[in-house]
Amino acid sequence: MMKSDASAGPPSPLDSARSYGRAGSSMQDFASQNPCTWCDGCGDYGIWTAARSALVDLHIWPWQVLLCYDVGCHGNMSDKIGGYRFHGLHGRVLPLAAGAALANPTIPVIAFGGDGASFSEGVGHLVHAVRSNYRFTFVMHNNANYGLTTGQASALTWQDQKMNSSPNGIPETTLNSMDFIFSLQPTFVARGWSGDIAQMSKILQAAIRHRGFAYVDMLQACPTYNKFATHEWLMQHCYDAATEGHDPKNFEKARALAVDTQNRVATGILYQTEDVPAFHERLKPREGVTTTSVQEVKIVDTSRWLKAFE
Ligand code: SF4
């Protein structure tokens, strides 16, 4: 472990990308020959394109980023994109990404998950990722159902919708995901939708630059199983809040705007503060440390301790 007089700690994720001093990457650098398995018209195509576009615009190369995927239709993106990739267990992408970001805070970490896993199997991880303010980006593919397993209702499926698992309409109350996230005192909340690639790319660039946990609610068309929030519905209802003068520094206004989806759906960066230190910046033993945990890994001879059990 190396310490310096400076208390700033290791460099930010984007410092390492810039330090290569090379011309920027291109969309082709993140391309894959693997065939796409998403349905025609799936919103995953747009989010996939926006993710690559954001990385290219930030001059990040595939070997300078870690992309972590949960289980779900979105997770098939792990086969179709360049970069270090990890496809984890259902609902567990957040602790995986948090561990990676803590071990090596010099590379950007982006986690992708769906609304099913994020608000049911993995909801506990989501709570602690927000309140801990780990430094990484979470892209929540919100198609309001479990698409990979053929259209079961999730906690975010609209009230009374008939789904494959609930032919009479879902009996439970729909979880208000944005109200839930804001109740956890987040430091970055944004919302995009899968038909606006340019806006999604801008949101993702801001999220990757954010010095904490960046929550991105990505409304995603699922033409096969989501017959209520279709691409056309999203196109008609979504609007860019910035065009109406929204101030993303105002927590209460951002929360009200995010929650109110009755007639229109506000998109863009809804809330951001960098006044709250990230988790790794609050760790007393790491104050002034300029090396990363990954750099500090070394082989230790444990035989003298094991001898105590002989
Ligand atoms: Fe996309 Fe829905 Fe098809 Fe899954 S089921 S690939 S989310 S359209």
PDB file of C-alpha atoms and ligand atoms in Angstrom:
ATOM      1  CA  MET A   1       0.000   0.000   0.000  1.00  0.00           C
ATOM      2  CA  MET A   2       1.508   3.338  -1.023  1.00  0.00           C
ATOM      3  CA  LYS A   3       0.607   6.525   0.784  1.00  0.00           C
ATOM      4  CA  SER A   4       1.153  10.097  -0.293  1.00  0.00           C
ATOM      5  CA  ASP A   5       0.665  13.484   1.292  1.00  0.00           C
ATOM      6  CA  ALA A   6      -2.330  14.024  -0.945  1.00  0.00           C
ATOM      7  CA  SER A   7      -5.600  12.702   0.426  1.00  0.00           C
ATOM      8  CA  ALA A   8      -7.147  12.379  -3.011  1.00  0.00           C
ATOM      9  CA  GLY A   9      -6.499   8.638  -3.263  1.00  0.00           C
ATOM     10  CA  PRO A  10      -6.112   6.727  -6.534  1.00  0.00           C
ATOM     11  CA  PRO A  11      -6.923   8.378  -9.869  1.00  0.00           C
ATOM     12  CA  SER A  12     -10.456   8.485 -11.203  1.00  0.00           C
ATOM     13  CA  PRO A  13     -11.665   5.918 -13.760  1.00  0.00           C
ATOM     14  CA  LEU A  14     -11.363   8.357 -16.608  1.00  0.00           C
ATOM     15  CA  ASP A  15      -7.814   9.423 -15.754  1.00  0.00           C
ATOM     16  CA  SER A  16      -6.479   6.050 -16.875  1.00  0.00           C
ATOM     17  CA  ALA A  17      -8.397   6.271 -20.134  1.00  0.00           C
ATOM     18  CA  ARG A  18      -6.949   9.672 -20.894  1.00  0.00           C
ATOM     19  CA  SER A  19      -3.440   8.631 -19.937  1.00  0.00           C
ATOM     20  CA  TYR A  20      -3.109   6.402 -22.999  1.00  0.00           C
ATOM     21  CA  GLY A  21      -2.909   9.553 -25.082  1.00  0.00           C
ATOM     22  CA  ARG A  22      -4.160   7.758 -28.174  1.00  0.00           C
ATOM     23  CA  ALA A  23      -6.794   8.666 -30.646  1.00  0.00           C
ATOM     24  CA  GLY A  24     -10.255   7.665 -29.472  1.00  0.00           C
ATOM     25  CA  SER A  25     -11.837   4.272 -29.903  1.00  0.00           C
ATOM     26  CA  SER A  26     -14.567   3.633 -32.474  1.00  0.00           C
ATOM     27  CA  MET A  27     -17.878   1.769 -32.506  1.00  0.00           C
ATOM     28  CA  GLN A  28     -16.105  -0.949 -34.452  1.00  0.00           C
ATOM     29  CA  ASP A  29     -13.719  -1.512 -31.531  1.00  0.00           C
ATOM     30  CA  PHE A  30     -16.702  -2.554 -29.403  1.00  0.00           C
ATOM     31  CA  ALA A  31     -18.231  -4.719 -32.146  1.00  0.00           C
ATOM     32  CA  SER A  32     -18.739  -8.466 -31.869  1.00  0.00           C
ATOM     33  CA  GLN A  33     -19.346 -11.113 -34.532  1.00  0.00           C
ATOM     34  CA  ASN A  34     -21.820 -12.964 -32.302  1.00  0.00           C
ATOM     35  CA  PRO A  35     -25.359 -12.846 -33.713  1.00  0.00           C
ATOM     36  CA  CYS A  36     -28.029 -10.885 -31.847  1.00  0.00           C
ATOM     37  CA  THR A  37     -30.759 -13.004 -30.268  1.00  0.00           C
ATOM     38  CA  TRP A  38     -33.078 -10.163 -29.281  1.00  0.00           C
ATOM     39  CA  CYS A  39     -36.550  -9.989 -30.861  1.00  0.00           C
ATOM     40  CA  ASP A  40     -37.115  -7.592 -33.749  1.00  0.00           C
ATOM     41  CA  GLY A  41     -37.833  -4.130 -32.395  1.00  0.00           C
ATOM     42  CA  CYS A  42     -36.406  -4.859 -28.929  1.00  0.00           C
ATOM     43  CA  GLY A  43     -35.249  -1.766 -27.047  1.00  0.00           C
ATOM     44  CA  ASP A  44     -32.038  -3.572 -26.110  1.00  0.00           C
ATOM     45  CA  TYR A  45     -30.673  -2.679 -29.563  1.00  0.00           C
ATOM     46  CA  GLY A  46     -30.911   1.029 -28.760  1.00  0.00           C
ATOM     47  CA  ILE A  47     -29.399   0.718 -25.281  1.00  0.00           C
ATOM     48  CA  TRP A  48     -26.575  -1.441 -26.658  1.00  0.00           C
ATOM     49  CA  THR A  49     -25.825   1.196 -29.290  1.00  0.00           C
ATOM     50  CA  ALA A  50     -25.963   4.021 -26.740  1.00  0.00           C
ATOM     51  CA  ALA A  51     -23.585   2.196 -24.377  1.00  0.00           C
ATOM     52  CA  ARG A  52     -20.985   1.765 -27.114  1.00  0.00           C
ATOM     53  CA  SER A  53     -21.482   5.331 -28.290  1.00  0.00           C
ATOM     54  CA  ALA A  54     -20.942   6.696 -24.759  1.00  0.00           C
ATOM     55  CA  LEU A  55     -17.707   4.741 -24.341  1.00  0.00           C
ATOM     56  CA  VAL A  56     -16.428   5.909 -27.720  1.00  0.00           C
ATOM     57  CA  ASP A  57     -17.285   9.536 -26.981  1.00  0.00           C
ATOM     58  CA  LEU A  58     -15.370   9.281 -23.685  1.00  0.00           C
ATOM     59  CA  HIS A  59     -12.344   7.894 -25.598  1.00  0.00           C
ATOM     60  CA  ILE A  60     -12.497   4.672 -23.617  1.00  0.00           C
ATOM     61  CA  TRP A  61     -11.122   1.524 -25.229  1.00  0.00           C
ATOM     62  CA  PRO A  62     -12.541  -1.967 -24.660  1.00  0.00           C
ATOM     63  CA  TRP A  63      -9.643  -2.916 -22.368  1.00  0.00           C
ATOM     64  CA  GLN A  64     -10.306   0.096 -20.161  1.00  0.00           C
ATOM     65  CA  VAL A  65     -13.825  -0.765 -18.995  1.00  0.00           C
ATOM     66  CA  LEU A  66     -15.571  -3.502 -17.039  1.00  0.00           C
ATOM     67  CA  LEU A  67     -19.120  -4.343 -18.136  1.00  0.00           C
ATOM     68  CA  CYS A  68     -21.142  -6.478 -15.703  1.00  0.00           C
ATOM     69  CA  TYR A  69     -24.421  -8.158 -16.640  1.00  0.00           C
ATOM     70  CA  ASP A  70     -27.277  -9.669 -14.671  1.00  0.00           C
ATOM     71  CA  VAL A  71     -29.487 -12.445 -16.052  1.00  0.00           C
ATOM     72  CA  GLY A  72     -32.218 -11.325 -18.420  1.00  0.00           C
ATOM     73  CA  CYS A  73     -32.689 -10.406 -22.067  1.00  0.00           C
ATOM     74  CA  HIS A  74     -30.362  -7.427 -21.559  1.00  0.00           C
ATOM     75  CA  GLY A  75     -27.666  -9.821 -20.309  1.00  0.00           C
ATOM     76  CA  ASN A  76     -27.264 -11.255 -23.799  1.00  0.00           C
ATOM     77  CA  MET A  77     -25.487  -7.983 -24.569  1.00  0.00           C
ATOM     78  CA  SER A  78     -22.451  -9.478 -22.857  1.00  0.00           C
ATOM     79  CA  ASP A  79     -21.908 -11.592 -26.001  1.00  0.00           C
ATOM     80  CA  LYS A  80     -22.270  -8.669 -28.384  1.00  0.00           C
ATOM     81  CA  ILE A  81     -19.897  -6.043 -27.086  1.00  0.00           C
ATOM     82  CA  GLY A  82     -16.165  -5.618 -26.644  1.00  0.00           C
ATOM     83  CA  GLY A  83     -14.598  -4.966 -23.242  1.00  0.00           C
ATOM     84  CA  TYR A  84     -13.955  -6.929 -20.085  1.00  0.00           C
ATOM     85  CA  ARG A  85     -17.317  -8.546 -19.390  1.00  0.00           C
ATOM     86  CA  PHE A  86     -18.791 -10.538 -16.547  1.00  0.00           C
ATOM     87  CA  HIS A  87     -22.205 -12.218 -16.767  1.00  0.00           C
ATOM     88  CA  GLY A  88     -23.246 -13.012 -13.210  1.00  0.00           C
ATOM     89  CA  LEU A  89     -26.108 -14.646 -11.339  1.00  0.00           C
ATOM     90  CA  HIS A  90     -29.697 -13.455 -11.311  1.00  0.00           C
ATOM     91  CA  GLY A  91     -30.118 -10.388  -9.140  1.00  0.00           C
ATOM     92  CA  ARG A  92     -26.438 -10.274  -8.141  1.00  0.00           C
ATOM     93  CA  VAL A  93     -24.863  -7.880 -10.593  1.00  0.00           C
ATOM     94  CA  LEU A  94     -24.606  -5.003  -8.105  1.00  0.00           C
ATOM     95  CA  PRO A  95     -22.357  -6.618  -5.480  1.00  0.00           C
ATOM     96  CA  LEU A  96     -20.229  -7.987  -8.291  1.00  0.00           C
ATOM     97  CA  ALA A  97     -19.788  -4.537  -9.812  1.00  0.00           C
ATOM     98  CA  ALA A  98     -19.297  -2.896  -6.411  1.00  0.00           C
ATOM     99  CA  GLY A  99     -16.497  -5.316  -5.563  1.00  0.00           C
ATOM    100  CA  ALA A 100     -14.768  -4.686  -8.871  1.00  0.00           C
ATOM    101  CA  ALA A 101     -15.089  -0.907  -8.528  1.00  0.00           C
ATOM    102  CA  LEU A 102     -13.667  -1.012  -5.006  1.00  0.00           C
ATOM    103  CA  ALA A 103     -10.791  -3.273  -6.003  1.00  0.00           C
ATOM    104  CA  ASN A 104      -9.785  -1.098  -8.931  1.00  0.00           C
ATOM    105  CA  PRO A 105     -11.291   2.398  -8.921  1.00  0.00           C
ATOM    106  CA  THR A 106      -9.155   3.432 -11.899  1.00  0.00           C
ATOM    107  CA  ILE A 107     -11.376   1.831 -14.535  1.00  0.00           C
ATOM    108  CA  PRO A 108     -15.028   2.625 -15.225  1.00  0.00           C
ATOM    109  CA  VAL A 109     -17.438  -0.116 -14.151  1.00  0.00           C
ATOM    110  CA  ILE A 110     -20.904  -0.314 -15.692  1.00  0.00           C
ATOM    111  CA  ALA A 111     -23.513  -2.753 -14.415  1.00  0.00           C
ATOM    112  CA  PHE A 112     -26.591  -3.714 -16.429  1.00  0.00           C
ATOM    113  CA  GLY A 113     -29.676  -5.316 -14.899  1.00  0.00           C
ATOM    114  CA  GLY A 114     -33.396  -5.679 -15.517  1.00  0.00           C
ATOM    115  CA  ASP A 115     -36.396  -4.492 -13.529  1.00  0.00           C
ATOM    116  CA  GLY A 116     -37.299  -8.050 -12.545  1.00  0.00           C
ATOM    117  CA  ALA A 117     -34.045  -8.917 -10.815  1.00  0.00           C
ATOM    118  CA  SER A 118     -33.337  -5.397  -9.569  1.00  0.00           C
ATOM    119  CA  PHE A 119     -36.637  -4.977  -7.721  1.00  0.00           C
ATOM    120  CA  SER A 120     -37.188  -8.564  -6.548  1.00  0.00           C
ATOM    121  CA  GLU A 121     -34.292 -11.031  -6.349  1.00  0.00           C
ATOM    122  CA  GLY A 122     -31.632  -8.316  -6.010  1.00  0.00           C
ATOM    123  CA  VAL A 123     -33.536  -5.495  -4.330  1.00  0.00           C
ATOM    124  CA  GLY A 124     -31.447  -5.707  -1.160  1.00  0.00           C
ATOM    125  CA  HIS A 125     -28.300  -5.145  -3.185  1.00  0.00           C
ATOM    126  CA  LEU A 126     -29.893  -2.112  -4.830  1.00  0.00           C
ATOM    127  CA  VAL A 127     -30.703  -0.556  -1.449  1.00  0.00           C
ATOM    128  CA  HIS A 128     -27.101  -0.819  -0.290  1.00  0.00           C
ATOM    129  CA  ALA A 129     -25.541   0.203  -3.590  1.00  0.00           C
ATOM    130  CA  VAL A 130     -27.464   3.492  -3.471  1.00  0.00           C
ATOM    131  CA  ARG A 131     -26.860   4.261   0.204  1.00  0.00           C
ATOM    132  CA  SER A 132     -23.203   3.221   0.018  1.00  0.00           C
ATOM    133  CA  ASN A 133     -22.611   5.408  -3.038  1.00  0.00           C
ATOM    134  CA  TYR A 134     -20.161   2.991  -4.641  1.00  0.00           C
ATOM    135  CA  ARG A 135     -18.583   4.566  -7.680  1.00  0.00           C
ATOM    136  CA  PHE A 136     -20.077   2.842 -10.709  1.00  0.00           C
ATOM    137  CA  THR A 137     -22.936   3.149 -13.167  1.00  0.00           C
ATOM    138  CA  PHE A 138     -26.074   1.011 -13.029  1.00  0.00           C
ATOM    139  CA  VAL A 139     -28.184   0.807 -16.189  1.00  0.00           C
ATOM    140  CA  MET A 140     -31.597  -0.560 -15.182  1.00  0.00           C
ATOM    141  CA  HIS A 141     -33.267  -1.980 -18.311  1.00  0.00           C
ATOM    142  CA  ASN A 142     -36.876  -1.263 -17.443  1.00  0.00           C
ATOM    143  CA  ASN A 143     -39.195  -3.222 -19.743  1.00  0.00           C
ATOM    144  CA  ALA A 144     -41.618  -3.837 -16.860  1.00  0.00           C
ATOM    145  CA  ASN A 145     -41.596  -7.627 -17.160  1.00  0.00           C
ATOM    146  CA  TYR A 146     -39.421 -10.752 -17.109  1.00  0.00           C
ATOM    147  CA  GLY A 147     -38.851 -11.001 -20.854  1.00  0.00           C
ATOM    148  CA  LEU A 148     -36.250 -13.783 -20.917  1.00  0.00           C
ATOM    149  CA  THR A 149     -38.610 -16.221 -19.214  1.00  0.00           C
ATOM    150  CA  THR A 150     -41.516 -15.275 -21.531  1.00  0.00           C
ATOM    151  CA  GLY A 151     -43.331 -12.334 -20.055  1.00  0.00           C
ATOM    152  CA  GLN A 152     -44.049 -12.848 -16.382  1.00  0.00           C
ATOM    153  CA  ALA A 153     -45.023  -9.818 -14.300  1.00  0.00           C
ATOM    154  CA  SER A 154     -42.282  -8.006 -12.389  1.00  0.00           C
ATOM    155  CA  ALA A 155     -42.648  -5.600  -9.456  1.00  0.00           C
ATOM    156  CA  LEU A 156     -42.744  -2.775 -12.027  1.00  0.00           C
ATOM    157  CA  THR A 157     -45.444  -4.212 -14.303  1.00  0.00           C
ATOM    158  CA  TRP A 158     -48.337  -1.833 -14.477  1.00  0.00           C
ATOM    159  CA  GLN A 159     -51.329  -2.422 -12.226  1.00  0.00           C
ATOM    160  CA  ASP A 160     -53.969  -4.829 -13.594  1.00  0.00           C
ATOM    161  CA  GLN A 161     -51.917  -5.740 -16.678  1.00  0.00           C
ATOM    162  CA  LYS A 162     -52.564  -9.236 -17.940  1.00  0.00           C
ATOM    163  CA  MET A 163     -49.280 -11.091 -18.234  1.00  0.00           C
ATOM    164  CA  ASN A 164     -48.345 -14.715 -18.908  1.00  0.00           C
ATOM    165  CA  SER A 165     -48.072 -15.406 -15.181  1.00  0.00           C
ATOM    166  CA  SER A 166     -51.220 -13.452 -14.305  1.00  0.00           C
ATOM    167  CA  PRO A 167     -53.911 -13.866 -16.998  1.00  0.00           C
ATOM    168  CA  ASN A 168     -56.436 -11.980 -14.851  1.00  0.00           C
ATOM    169  CA  GLY A 169     -54.139  -8.998 -14.282  1.00  0.00           C
ATOM    170  CA  ILE A 170     -51.510  -8.582 -11.575  1.00  0.00           C
ATOM    171  CA  PRO A 171     -53.091  -8.363  -8.131  1.00  0.00           C
ATOM    172  CA  GLU A 172     -50.147  -6.635  -6.427  1.00  0.00           C
ATOM    173  CA  THR A 173     -49.583  -2.893  -6.269  1.00  0.00           C
ATOM    174  CA  THR A 174     -46.943  -1.715  -8.748  1.00  0.00           C
ATOM    175  CA  LEU A 175     -43.760  -0.671  -6.980  1.00  0.00           C
ATOM    176  CA  ASN A 176     -42.980   3.011  -7.464  1.00  0.00           C
ATOM    177  CA  SER A 177     -39.326   2.498  -8.367  1.00  0.00           C
ATOM    178  CA  MET A 178     -38.323   6.153  -8.579  1.00  0.00           C
ATOM    179  CA  ASP A 179     -39.895   7.026  -5.221  1.00  0.00           C
ATOM    180  CA  PHE A 180     -38.067   4.039  -3.765  1.00  0.00           C
ATOM    181  CA  ILE A 181     -34.716   5.147  -5.219  1.00  0.00           C
ATOM    182  CA  PHE A 182     -35.149   8.733  -4.024  1.00  0.00           C
ATOM    183  CA  SER A 183     -35.993   7.488  -0.514  1.00  0.00           C
ATOM    184  CA  LEU A 184     -32.429   6.111  -0.369  1.00  0.00           C
ATOM    185  CA  GLN A 185     -30.776   9.531  -0.850  1.00  0.00           C
ATOM    186  CA  PRO A 186     -29.135   8.831  -4.233  1.00  0.00           C
ATOM    187  CA  THR A 187     -26.412  11.036  -5.682  1.00  0.00           C
ATOM    188  CA  PHE A 188     -27.293  10.511  -9.379  1.00  0.00           C
ATOM    189  CA  VAL A 189     -30.645   9.608 -10.936  1.00  0.00           C
ATOM    190  CA  ALA A 190     -31.383   9.738 -14.655  1.00  0.00           C
ATOM    191  CA  ARG A 191     -33.989   8.332 -16.984  1.00  0.00           C
ATOM    192  CA  GLY A 192     -33.706   7.556 -20.672  1.00  0.00           C
ATOM    193  CA  TRP A 193     -35.778   5.583 -23.110  1.00  0.00           C
ATOM    194  CA  SER A 194     -34.687   3.072 -25.696  1.00  0.00           C
ATOM    195  CA  GLY A 195     -35.767   5.079 -28.744  1.00  0.00           C
ATOM    196  CA  ASP A 196     -33.540   8.078 -28.064  1.00  0.00           C
ATOM    197  CA  ILE A 197     -29.969   6.874 -28.554  1.00  0.00           C
ATOM    198  CA  ALA A 198     -28.410  10.351 -28.517  1.00  0.00           C
ATOM    199  CA  GLN A 199     -29.938  11.226 -25.157  1.00  0.00           C
ATOM    200  CA  MET A 200     -29.098   7.813 -23.672  1.00  0.00           C
ATOM    201  CA  SER A 201     -25.479   8.249 -24.748  1.00  0.00           C
ATOM    202  CA  LYS A 202     -25.267  11.665 -23.082  1.00  0.00           C
ATOM    203  CA  ILE A 203     -26.835  10.318 -19.884  1.00  0.00           C
ATOM    204  CA  LEU A 204     -24.402   7.412 -19.793  1.00  0.00           C
ATOM    205  CA  GLN A 205     -21.404   9.679 -20.292  1.00  0.00           C
ATOM    206  CA  ALA A 206     -22.506  11.809 -17.338  1.00  0.00           C
ATOM    207  CA  ALA A 207     -23.166   8.667 -15.278  1.00  0.00           C
ATOM    208  CA  ILE A 208     -19.703   7.249 -15.997  1.00  0.00           C
ATOM    209  CA  ARG A 209     -18.111  10.567 -15.002  1.00  0.00           C
ATOM    210  CA  HIS A 210     -20.155  10.780 -11.785  1.00  0.00           C
ATOM    211  CA  ARG A 211     -18.134  10.362  -8.579  1.00  0.00           C
ATOM    212  CA  GLY A 212     -20.539   7.912  -6.953  1.00  0.00           C
ATOM    213  CA  PHE A 213     -23.371   5.494  -7.687  1.00  0.00           C
ATOM    214  CA  ALA A 214     -25.195   6.530 -10.855  1.00  0.00           C
ATOM    215  CA  TYR A 215     -28.679   5.061 -11.208  1.00  0.00           C
ATOM    216  CA  VAL A 216     -30.043   5.147 -14.760  1.00  0.00           C
ATOM    217  CA  ASP A 217     -33.640   4.047 -15.295  1.00  0.00           C
ATOM    218  CA  MET A 218     -33.673   3.026 -18.964  1.00  0.00           C
ATOM    219  CA  LEU A 219     -37.260   2.620 -20.155  1.00  0.00           C
ATOM    220  CA  GLN A 220     -37.067  -0.182 -22.689  1.00  0.00           C
ATOM    221  CA  ALA A 221     -39.563  -1.266 -25.304  1.00  0.00           C
ATOM    222  CA  CYS A 222     -40.291  -5.010 -25.256  1.00  0.00           C
ATOM    223  CA  PRO A 223     -42.617  -5.532 -28.222  1.00  0.00           C
ATOM    224  CA  THR A 224     -42.999  -9.238 -27.517  1.00  0.00           C
ATOM    225  CA  TYR A 225     -44.373  -9.101 -23.974  1.00  0.00           C
ATOM    226  CA  ASN A 226     -44.943  -5.475 -22.958  1.00  0.00           C
ATOM    227  CA  LYS A 227     -48.074  -4.349 -24.797  1.00  0.00           C
ATOM    228  CA  PHE A 228     -48.659  -1.279 -22.598  1.00  0.00           C
ATOM    229  CA  ALA A 229     -45.454   0.864 -22.599  1.00  0.00           C
ATOM    230  CA  THR A 230     -44.711   0.295 -26.276  1.00  0.00           C
ATOM    231  CA  HIS A 231     -42.118   2.146 -28.356  1.00  0.00           C
ATOM    232  CA  GLU A 232     -44.903   4.389 -29.647  1.00  0.00           C
ATOM    233  CA  TRP A 233     -46.211   5.044 -26.119  1.00  0.00           C
ATOM    234  CA  LEU A 234     -42.720   5.938 -24.903  1.00  0.00           C
ATOM    235  CA  MET A 235     -42.155   8.212 -27.905  1.00  0.00           C
ATOM    236  CA  GLN A 236     -45.391  10.073 -27.192  1.00  0.00           C
ATOM    237  CA  HIS A 237     -44.926  10.411 -23.419  1.00  0.00           C
ATOM    238  CA  CYS A 238     -41.195  10.925 -22.842  1.00  0.00           C
ATOM    239  CA  TYR A 239     -39.748  14.431 -22.899  1.00  0.00           C
ATOM    240  CA  ASP A 240     -36.363  15.901 -22.035  1.00  0.00           C
ATOM    241  CA  ALA A 241     -36.735  17.702 -18.700  1.00  0.00           C
ATOM    242  CA  ALA A 242     -33.738  19.923 -19.486  1.00  0.00           C
ATOM    243  CA  THR A 243     -35.689  21.575 -22.302  1.00  0.00           C
ATOM    244  CA  GLU A 244     -38.160  22.810 -19.690  1.00  0.00           C
ATOM    245  CA  GLY A 245     -35.487  24.260 -17.409  1.00  0.00           C
ATOM    246  CA  HIS A 246     -35.275  21.438 -14.866  1.00  0.00           C
ATOM    247  CA  ASP A 247     -32.480  21.974 -12.316  1.00  0.00           C
ATOM    248  CA  PRO A 248     -30.919  18.586 -11.452  1.00  0.00           C
ATOM    249  CA  LYS A 249     -29.485  20.023  -8.210  1.00  0.00           C
ATOM    250  CA  ASN A 250     -32.940  20.393  -6.645  1.00  0.00           C
ATOM    251  CA  PHE A 251     -33.626  17.113  -4.828  1.00  0.00           C
ATOM    252  CA  GLU A 252     -37.293  17.668  -4.004  1.00  0.00           C
ATOM    253  CA  LYS A 253     -38.230  18.902  -7.471  1.00  0.00           C
ATOM    254  CA  ALA A 254     -36.285  16.057  -9.067  1.00  0.00           C
ATOM    255  CA  ARG A 255     -38.104  13.516  -6.910  1.00  0.00           C
ATOM    256  CA  ALA A 256     -41.507  14.968  -7.754  1.00  0.00           C
ATOM    257  CA  LEU A 257     -40.650  15.046 -11.450  1.00  0.00           C
ATOM    258  CA  ALA A 258     -39.346  11.477 -11.459  1.00  0.00           C
ATOM    259  CA  VAL A 259     -42.382  10.083  -9.669  1.00  0.00           C
ATOM    260  CA  ASP A 260     -45.036  11.893 -11.696  1.00  0.00           C
ATOM    261  CA  THR A 261     -45.533   9.731 -14.793  1.00  0.00           C
ATOM    262  CA  GLN A 262     -49.286  10.162 -15.019  1.00  0.00           C
ATOM    263  CA  ASN A 263     -49.396  12.164 -18.235  1.00  0.00           C
ATOM    264  CA  ARG A 264     -45.770  12.645 -19.289  1.00  0.00           C
ATOM    265  CA  VAL A 265     -42.452  11.003 -18.414  1.00  0.00           C
ATOM    266  CA  ALA A 266     -39.481  13.260 -17.645  1.00  0.00           C
ATOM    267  CA  THR A 267     -36.147  12.056 -19.007  1.00  0.00           C
ATOM    268  CA  GLY A 268     -32.534  13.208 -18.808  1.00  0.00           C
ATOM    269  CA  ILE A 269     -30.423  13.789 -15.699  1.00  0.00           C
ATOM    270  CA  LEU A 270     -33.070  14.283 -13.041  1.00  0.00           C
ATOM    271  CA  TYR A 271     -30.830  14.611  -9.984  1.00  0.00           C
ATOM    272  CA  GLN A 272     -27.103  14.860  -9.322  1.00  0.00           C
ATOM    273  CA  THR A 273     -24.946  15.923  -6.416  1.00  0.00           C
ATOM    274  CA  GLU A 274     -21.234  15.413  -5.950  1.00  0.00           C
ATOM    275  CA  ASP A 275     -21.263  16.710  -2.379  1.00  0.00           C
ATOM    276  CA  VAL A 276     -21.416  13.172  -1.013  1.00  0.00           C
ATOM    277  CA  PRO A 277     -18.125  11.247  -1.069  1.00  0.00           C
ATOM    278  CA  ALA A 278     -18.084   7.829  -2.710  1.00  0.00           C
ATOM    279  CA  PHE A 279     -17.806   4.775  -0.455  1.00  0.00           C
ATOM    280  CA  HIS A 280     -14.084   4.218  -1.039  1.00  0.00           C
ATOM    281  CA  GLU A 281     -13.373   7.879  -0.265  1.00  0.00           C
ATOM    282  CA  ARG A 282     -14.854   7.461   3.229  1.00  0.00           C
ATOM    283  CA  LEU A 283     -12.621   4.568   4.269  1.00  0.00           C
ATOM    284  CA  LYS A 284     -10.174   5.831   6.901  1.00  0.00           C
ATOM    285  CA  PRO A 285      -7.511   3.166   6.218  1.00  0.00           C
ATOM    286  CA  ARG A 286      -7.450   4.240   2.541  1.00  0.00           C
ATOM    287  CA  GLU A 287      -6.864   7.927   3.195  1.00  0.00           C
ATOM    288  CA  GLY A 288      -3.884   9.138   1.159  1.00  0.00           C
ATOM    289  CA  VAL A 289      -3.370   5.727  -0.450  1.00  0.00           C
ATOM    290  CA  THR A 290      -2.353   6.065  -4.093  1.00  0.00           C
ATOM    291  CA  THR A 291      -2.355   2.374  -5.005  1.00  0.00           C
ATOM    292  CA  THR A 292      -5.437   0.277  -5.711  1.00  0.00           C
ATOM    293  CA  SER A 293      -6.361  -2.934  -3.909  1.00  0.00           C
ATOM    294  CA  VAL A 294      -5.635  -4.829  -7.114  1.00  0.00           C
ATOM    295  CA  GLN A 295      -2.093  -3.446  -7.164  1.00  0.00           C
ATOM    296  CA  GLU A 296      -1.603  -4.488  -3.557  1.00  0.00           C
ATOM    297  CA  VAL A 297      -2.369  -8.167  -4.159  1.00  0.00           C
ATOM    298  CA  LYS A 298       0.661 -10.285  -3.344  1.00  0.00           C
ATOM    299  CA  ILE A 299       1.502 -13.893  -2.588  1.00  0.00           C
ATOM    300  CA  VAL A 300       1.630 -14.530   1.147  1.00  0.00           C
ATOM    301  CA  ASP A 301       3.206 -17.614   2.696  1.00  0.00           C
ATOM    302  CA  THR A 302       0.572 -18.863   5.180  1.00  0.00           C
ATOM    303  CA  SER A 303       2.483 -21.974   6.239  1.00  0.00           C
ATOM    304  CA  ARG A 304       3.589 -20.525   9.581  1.00  0.00           C
ATOM    305  CA  TRP A 305      -0.052 -19.907  10.567  1.00  0.00           C
ATOM    306  CA  LEU A 306      -1.138 -23.325   9.335  1.00  0.00           C
ATOM    307  CA  LYS A 307       1.503 -24.927  11.529  1.00  0.00           C
ATOM    308  CA  ALA A 308      -0.594 -23.883  14.538  1.00  0.00           C
ATOM    309  CA  PHE A 309      -3.145 -26.533  13.504  1.00  0.00           C
ATOM    310  CA  GLU A 310      -0.667 -29.391  13.131  1.00  0.00           C
TER     311      GLU A 310
HETATM  312 FE1  SF4 B   1     -36.419  -7.788 -26.089  1.00  0.00          FE
HETATM  313 FE2  SF4 B   1     -38.729  -8.432 -24.948  1.00  0.00          FE
HETATM  314 FE3  SF4 B   1     -37.722  -9.967 -26.885  1.00  0.00          FE
HETATM  315 FE4  SF4 B   1     -36.562  -9.873 -24.475  1.00  0.00          FE
HETATM  316  S1  SF4 B   1     -38.618 -10.666 -24.935  1.00  0.00           S
HETATM  317  S2  SF4 B   1     -35.504  -9.797 -26.470  1.00  0.00           S
HETATM  318  S3  SF4 B   1     -36.847  -7.738 -23.888  1.00  0.00           S
HETATM  319  S4  SF4 B   1     -38.441  -7.853 -27.092  1.00  0.00           S
END
